PDB file of C-alpha atoms and ligand atoms in Angstrom:
ATOM      1  CA  MET A   1      -2.804  12.768   1.947  1.00 64.00           C
ATOM      2  CA  GLN A   2      -2.286  10.649  -1.403  1.00 52.00           C
ATOM      3  CA  SER A   3      -4.438   7.604  -0.335  1.00 56.00           C
ATOM      4  CA  LEU A   4      -7.784   6.862  -1.591  1.00 90.00           C
ATOM      5  CA  LEU A   5     -10.281   3.868  -0.901  1.00 95.00           C
ATOM      6  CA  PHE A   6     -11.419   2.167  -4.172  1.00 96.00           C
ATOM      7  CA  LYS A   7     -14.475  -0.068  -4.272  1.00 97.00           C
ATOM      8  CA  PHE A   8     -14.318  -2.580  -7.060  1.00 97.00           C
ATOM      9  CA  GLN A   9     -17.131  -3.975  -8.984  1.00 97.00           C
ATOM     10  CA  THR A  10     -17.907  -7.762  -7.727  1.00 98.00           C
ATOM     11  CA  ILE A  11     -19.313  -9.943 -10.483  1.00 98.00           C
ATOM     12  CA  LYS A  12     -21.926 -12.357  -8.615  1.00 98.00           C
ATOM     13  CA  ASP A  13     -23.581 -15.326 -10.127  1.00 98.00           C
ATOM     14  CA  ALA A  14     -25.170 -18.471  -8.616  1.00 98.00           C
ATOM     15  CA  THR A  15     -21.867 -20.123  -7.841  1.00 98.00           C
ATOM     16  CA  GLY A  16     -19.871 -17.205  -6.323  1.00 98.00           C
ATOM     17  CA  LYS A  17     -18.282 -13.831  -6.814  1.00 98.00           C
ATOM     18  CA  LEU A  18     -15.375 -12.411  -9.070  1.00 98.00           C
ATOM     19  CA  VAL A  19     -13.546  -9.069  -9.002  1.00 98.00           C
ATOM     20  CA  ALA A  20     -11.449  -8.301 -12.163  1.00 98.00           C
ATOM     21  CA  ILE A  21      -9.074  -5.230 -11.991  1.00 98.00           C
ATOM     22  CA  GLU A  22      -7.452  -3.733 -14.886  1.00 98.00           C
ATOM     23  CA  GLY A  23      -4.687  -1.112 -14.929  1.00 98.00           C
ATOM     24  CA  LEU A  24      -5.222   2.242 -16.276  1.00 98.00           C
ATOM     25  CA  LYS A  25      -9.034   1.411 -16.263  1.00 97.00           C
ATOM     26  CA  ASP A  26     -10.082   0.457 -12.750  1.00 97.00           C
ATOM     27  CA  ILE A  27      -6.956   1.802 -10.993  1.00 97.00           C
ATOM     28  CA  PRO A  28      -4.657   4.730 -11.962  1.00 97.00           C
ATOM     29  CA  PHE A  29      -1.486   3.167 -13.123  1.00 98.00           C
ATOM     30  CA  GLU A  30      -0.451   0.257 -15.164  1.00 98.00           C
ATOM     31  CA  ILE A  31       0.145  -2.971 -12.995  1.00 98.00           C
ATOM     32  CA  LYS A  32       3.910  -4.005 -13.464  1.00 98.00           C
ATOM     33  CA  ARG A  33       4.189  -6.261 -10.387  1.00 98.00           C
ATOM     34  CA  VAL A  34       1.941  -8.367  -8.163  1.00 98.00           C
ATOM     35  CA  TYR A  35       2.777  -9.587  -4.786  1.00 98.00           C
ATOM     36  CA  TYR A  36       0.954 -10.775  -1.577  1.00 98.00           C
ATOM     37  CA  ILE A  37       1.560 -10.988   2.000  1.00 98.00           C
ATOM     38  CA  TYR A  38       0.186 -13.973   4.239  1.00 98.00           C
ATOM     39  CA  GLY A  39       1.016 -16.096   7.301  1.00 98.00           C
ATOM     40  CA  VAL A  40       1.894 -13.057   9.359  1.00 98.00           C
ATOM     41  CA  ASN A  41       2.581 -13.727  12.910  1.00 97.00           C
ATOM     42  CA  GLU A  42       0.273 -12.457  15.492  1.00 96.00           C
ATOM     43  CA  GLY A  43       1.152  -8.972  16.803  1.00 97.00           C
ATOM     44  CA  ALA A  44       3.774  -8.578  13.922  1.00 98.00           C
ATOM     45  CA  ARG A  45       4.067  -5.155  12.269  1.00 98.00           C
ATOM     46  CA  ARG A  46       5.323  -4.842   8.633  1.00 98.00           C
ATOM     47  CA  GLY A  47       6.356  -1.890   6.517  1.00 98.00           C
ATOM     48  CA  PHE A  48       8.196   1.129   8.057  1.00 98.00           C
ATOM     49  CA  HIS A  49       9.175   2.546   5.004  1.00 98.00           C
ATOM     50  CA  ALA A  50       7.802   5.096   2.222  1.00 98.00           C
ATOM     51  CA  HIS A  51       8.607   4.743  -1.516  1.00 98.00           C
ATOM     52  CA  ARG A  52      10.002   7.559  -3.738  1.00 98.00           C
ATOM     53  CA  GLU A  53       7.877   6.953  -6.925  1.00 98.00           C
ATOM     54  CA  LEU A  54       6.013   3.624  -6.472  1.00 98.00           C
ATOM     55  CA  GLU A  55       2.195   3.533  -6.270  1.00 98.00           C
ATOM     56  CA  GLN A  56       0.487   0.699  -4.996  1.00 98.00           C
ATOM     57  CA  ILE A  57      -3.119  -0.519  -4.316  1.00 98.00           C
ATOM     58  CA  LEU A  58      -3.524  -2.746  -1.362  1.00 98.00           C
ATOM     59  CA  ILE A  59      -6.280  -5.272  -1.181  1.00 98.00           C
ATOM     60  CA  CYS A  60      -6.978  -7.632   1.856  1.00 98.00           C
ATOM     61  CA  ILE A  61      -8.356 -10.359  -0.262  1.00 98.00           C
ATOM     62  CA  HIS A  62      -8.992 -12.778   2.658  1.00 98.00           C
ATOM     63  CA  GLY A  63      -9.085 -11.769   6.409  1.00 98.00           C
ATOM     64  CA  SER A  64      -8.527  -8.389   7.886  1.00 98.00           C
ATOM     65  CA  CYS A  65      -5.507  -6.143   8.470  1.00 98.00           C
ATOM     66  CA  LYS A  66      -4.701  -2.395   9.263  1.00 98.00           C
ATOM     67  CA  ILE A  67      -2.727   0.033   7.450  1.00 98.00           C
ATOM     68  CA  MET A  68      -1.166   3.158   9.095  1.00 98.00           C
ATOM     69  CA  LEU A  69      -0.477   5.876   6.480  1.00 97.00           C
ATOM     70  CA  ASP A  70       1.696   9.012   7.466  1.00 97.00           C
ATOM     71  CA  ASP A  71       2.503  11.798   5.044  1.00 96.00           C
ATOM     72  CA  GLY A  72       4.930  13.559   7.376  1.00 96.00           C
ATOM     73  CA  THR A  73       1.956  15.770   8.932  1.00 96.00           C
ATOM     74  CA  ASN A  74      -0.989  13.606   9.301  1.00 96.00           C
ATOM     75  CA  LYS A  75      -1.411  10.086  10.093  1.00 97.00           C
ATOM     76  CA  THR A  76      -4.469   7.866   9.356  1.00 96.00           C
ATOM     77  CA  VAL A  77      -5.376   4.155   9.887  1.00 97.00           C
ATOM     78  CA  VAL A  78      -7.389   2.362   7.455  1.00 97.00           C
ATOM     79  CA  THR A  79      -8.840  -1.171   8.201  1.00 98.00           C
ATOM     80  CA  LEU A  80      -9.002  -3.500   5.120  1.00 98.00           C
ATOM     81  CA  ALA A  81     -11.383  -6.411   5.415  1.00 98.00           C
ATOM     82  CA  ASP A  82     -13.275  -6.684   2.108  1.00 98.00           C
ATOM     83  CA  PRO A  83     -11.901  -8.044  -1.001  1.00 98.00           C
ATOM     84  CA  CYS A  84     -13.637  -5.412  -3.108  1.00 97.00           C
ATOM     85  CA  HIS A  85     -11.897  -2.563  -1.402  1.00 98.00           C
ATOM     86  CA  GLY A  86      -8.529  -1.337  -2.648  1.00 98.00           C
ATOM     87  CA  LEU A  87      -6.652   1.137  -0.887  1.00 98.00           C
ATOM     88  CA  LEU A  88      -4.298   3.371  -3.164  1.00 97.00           C
ATOM     89  CA  VAL A  89      -0.898   4.496  -1.469  1.00 97.00           C
ATOM     90  CA  GLY A  90       0.932   6.834  -3.245  1.00 96.00           C
ATOM     91  CA  LYS A  91       4.554   8.036  -3.213  1.00 96.00           C
ATOM     92  CA  MET A  92       6.085   9.443  -0.038  1.00 97.00           C
ATOM     93  CA  ILE A  93       3.744   7.954   2.219  1.00 97.00           C
ATOM     94  CA  TRP A  94       5.308   6.253   5.362  1.00 98.00           C
ATOM     95  CA  ARG A  95       3.254   2.974   5.772  1.00 98.00           C
ATOM     96  CA  GLU A  96       3.064   0.387   8.432  1.00 98.00           C
ATOM     97  CA  MET A  97       0.642  -2.865   8.357  1.00 98.00           C
ATOM     98  CA  PHE A  98      -0.568  -4.501  11.424  1.00 98.00           C
ATOM     99  CA  ASP A  99      -3.328  -6.340  13.275  1.00 98.00           C
ATOM    100  CA  PHE A 100      -3.275  -9.014  10.482  1.00 98.00           C
ATOM    101  CA  SER A 101      -5.886 -11.721  11.258  1.00 98.00           C
ATOM    102  CA  ARG A 102      -4.283 -15.215  11.143  1.00 97.00           C
ATOM    103  CA  ASP A 103      -6.009 -15.893   7.734  1.00 98.00           C
ATOM    104  CA  ALA A 104      -5.202 -12.545   6.135  1.00 98.00           C
ATOM    105  CA  VAL A 105      -4.043 -12.272   2.873  1.00 98.00           C
ATOM    106  CA  LEU A 106      -2.847  -8.807   1.538  1.00 98.00           C
ATOM    107  CA  LEU A 107      -2.512  -8.495  -2.146  1.00 98.00           C
ATOM    108  CA  VAL A 108      -0.702  -5.559  -3.632  1.00 98.00           C
ATOM    109  CA  LEU A 109      -0.656  -4.218  -7.129  1.00 98.00           C
ATOM    110  CA  ALA A 110       2.419  -2.314  -8.008  1.00 98.00           C
ATOM    111  CA  SER A 111       3.067   0.411 -10.484  1.00 98.00           C
ATOM    112  CA  GLU A 112       6.674  -0.638 -11.041  1.00 98.00           C
ATOM    113  CA  PRO A 113       8.890  -3.697 -10.605  1.00 98.00           C
ATOM    114  CA  TYR A 114      10.735  -4.267  -7.282  1.00 98.00           C
ATOM    115  CA  ASN A 115      13.719  -1.662  -6.740  1.00 98.00           C
ATOM    116  CA  GLU A 116      15.064  -1.257  -3.402  1.00 98.00           C
ATOM    117  CA  ALA A 117      16.621   1.979  -4.166  1.00 98.00           C
ATOM    118  CA  ASP A 118      13.043   3.241  -4.411  1.00 98.00           C
ATOM    119  CA  TYR A 119      12.507   2.570  -0.511  1.00 98.00           C
ATOM    120  CA  ILE A 120      12.977   5.059   2.138  1.00 98.00           C
ATOM    121  CA  ARG A 121      13.385   2.992   5.162  1.00 98.00           C
ATOM    122  CA  ASN A 122      14.427   5.483   7.773  1.00 98.00           C
ATOM    123  CA  TYR A 123      11.869   7.631   9.200  1.00 98.00           C
ATOM    124  CA  ASP A 124      14.182  10.625   9.896  1.00 98.00           C
ATOM    125  CA  GLU A 125      15.084  10.579   6.345  1.00 98.00           C
ATOM    126  CA  PHE A 126      11.444  10.346   5.249  1.00 98.00           C
ATOM    127  CA  ILE A 127      10.732  13.519   7.150  1.00 98.00           C
ATOM    128  CA  ARG A 128      13.708  15.483   5.929  1.00 98.00           C
ATOM    129  CA  LEU A 129      12.664  14.412   2.207  1.00 97.00           C
ATOM    130  CA  VAL A 130       9.177  15.421   2.688  1.00 95.00           C
ATOM    131  CA  ASN A 131      10.125  18.941   4.306  1.00 93.00           C
ATOM    132  CA  ALA A 132      12.414  19.253   1.346  1.00 92.00           C
ATOM    133  CA  GLU A 133       9.622  18.609  -1.302  1.00 83.00           C
ATOM    134  CA  VAL A 134       7.289  21.104   0.584  1.00 75.00           C
ATOM    135  CA  GLY A 135      10.106  23.639   0.597  1.00 72.00           C
ATOM    136  CA  VAL A 136      10.537  23.486  -3.247  1.00 68.00           C
ATOM    137  CA  GLN A 137       6.728  23.614  -3.699  1.00 71.00           C
ATOM    138  CA  ASN A 138       6.768  26.769  -1.653  1.00 68.00           C
ATOM    139  CA  ASP A 139       9.580  28.407  -3.557  1.00 67.00           C
TER     140      ASP A 139
HETATM  141  C1  T46 B 201       4.958  -2.131   0.595  1.00 90.50           C
HETATM  142  C2  T46 B 201       4.213  -2.974   1.577  1.00 90.50           C
HETATM  143  C3  T46 B 201       2.883  -2.834   1.644  1.00 90.50           C
HETATM  144  C4  T46 B 201      11.218  -8.787  -3.166  1.00 90.50           C
HETATM  145  O1  T46 B 201      12.240  -9.525  -3.308  1.00 90.50           O
HETATM  146  N1  T46 B 201      10.428  -8.264  -3.869  1.00 90.50           N
HETATM  147  C5  T46 B 201       9.213  -7.659  -3.904  1.00 90.50           C
HETATM  148  O2  T46 B 201       8.633  -7.555  -4.871  1.00 90.50           O
HETATM  149  C6  T46 B 201       9.001  -7.283  -2.520  1.00 90.50           C
HETATM  150  C7  T46 B 201       7.683  -6.278  -2.328  1.00 90.50           C
HETATM  151  C8  T46 B 201       9.717  -7.697  -1.593  1.00 90.50           C
HETATM  152  N2  T46 B 201      10.912  -8.372  -1.820  1.00 90.50           N
HETATM  153  C9  T46 B 201      11.927  -8.982  -0.715  1.00 90.50           C
HETATM  154  C10 T46 B 201      12.423  -7.616   0.104  1.00 90.50           C
HETATM  155  C11 T46 B 201      12.711  -8.123   1.401  1.00 90.50           C
HETATM  156  O3  T46 B 201      13.721  -8.931   1.648  1.00 90.50           O
HETATM  157  O4  T46 B 201      10.924  -9.399   0.358  1.00 90.50           O
HETATM  158  C12 T46 B 201      11.462  -9.018   1.496  1.00 90.50           C
HETATM  159  C13 T46 B 201      10.350  -8.612   2.407  1.00 90.50           C
HETATM  160  O5  T46 B 201      10.193  -7.068   1.835  1.00 90.50           O
HETATM  161  P1  T46 B 201       9.552  -5.923   2.868  1.00 90.50           P
HETATM  162  O6  T46 B 201      10.391  -6.190   4.113  1.00 90.50           O
HETATM  163  O7  T46 B 201       9.851  -4.689   2.189  1.00 90.50           O
HETATM  164  O8  T46 B 201       8.194  -6.494   2.924  1.00 90.50           O
HETATM  165  P2  T46 B 201       7.102  -5.545   3.714  1.00 90.50           P
HETATM  166  O9  T46 B 201       5.754  -6.356   3.967  1.00 90.50           O
HETATM  167  O10 T46 B 201       7.633  -4.658   4.883  1.00 90.50           O
HETATM  168  O11 T46 B 201       6.652  -4.069   2.578  1.00 90.50           O
HETATM  169  C14 T46 B 201       5.911  -4.787   1.347  1.00 90.50           C
HETATM  170  C15 T46 B 201       6.629  -4.205   0.286  1.00 90.50           C
HETATM  171  O12 T46 B 201       8.189  -4.174   0.260  1.00 90.50           O
HETATM  172  C16 T46 B 201       6.362  -2.661   0.243  1.00 90.50           C
HETATM  173  O13 T46 B 201       6.735  -2.180  -1.104  1.00 90.50           O
HETATM  174  O14 T46 B 201       4.601  -0.985   0.386  1.00 90.50           O
HETATM  175  O15 T46 B 201       4.672  -4.543   1.475  1.00 90.50           O
END
């Protein structure tokens, strides 16, 4: 599965901590967009989509949340609860985010600007496209 947990260096001094992330240095793509999700209602699930091309790093910079990743064959759940951990979510991975703590802030670094056409929001369509890709690779 094209996902990976990064551990970013934390720079500590007597006053506190700082994490710096540079595109193409600390993560494998240029950062073209940043957004964050917070104030998620208790029990709410978000996501329910995959991306055709977009790559992203998800960092829970405050509180905690869980990310379910599905590559069409295998599913895994990653808990994000550390501001120096970043989860790389590659293209063609179905994701769902859940179990947000009330204070959770999920920061996302994205490889491309927002483009609704890059989203696959229908699970059956996602499975069809994943299987089509596997078919092409096996040809
Ligand atoms: C993802 C997960 C981790 C924008 O207008 N610009 C943006 O850059 C984004 C990300 C969203 N939007 C709009 C589109 C929708 O009207 O904000 C609304 C909520 O977006 P969505 O329902 O896609 O949010 P999530 O939390 O389900 O998914 C988001 C990202 O969209 C997605 O790429 O991987 O976070």
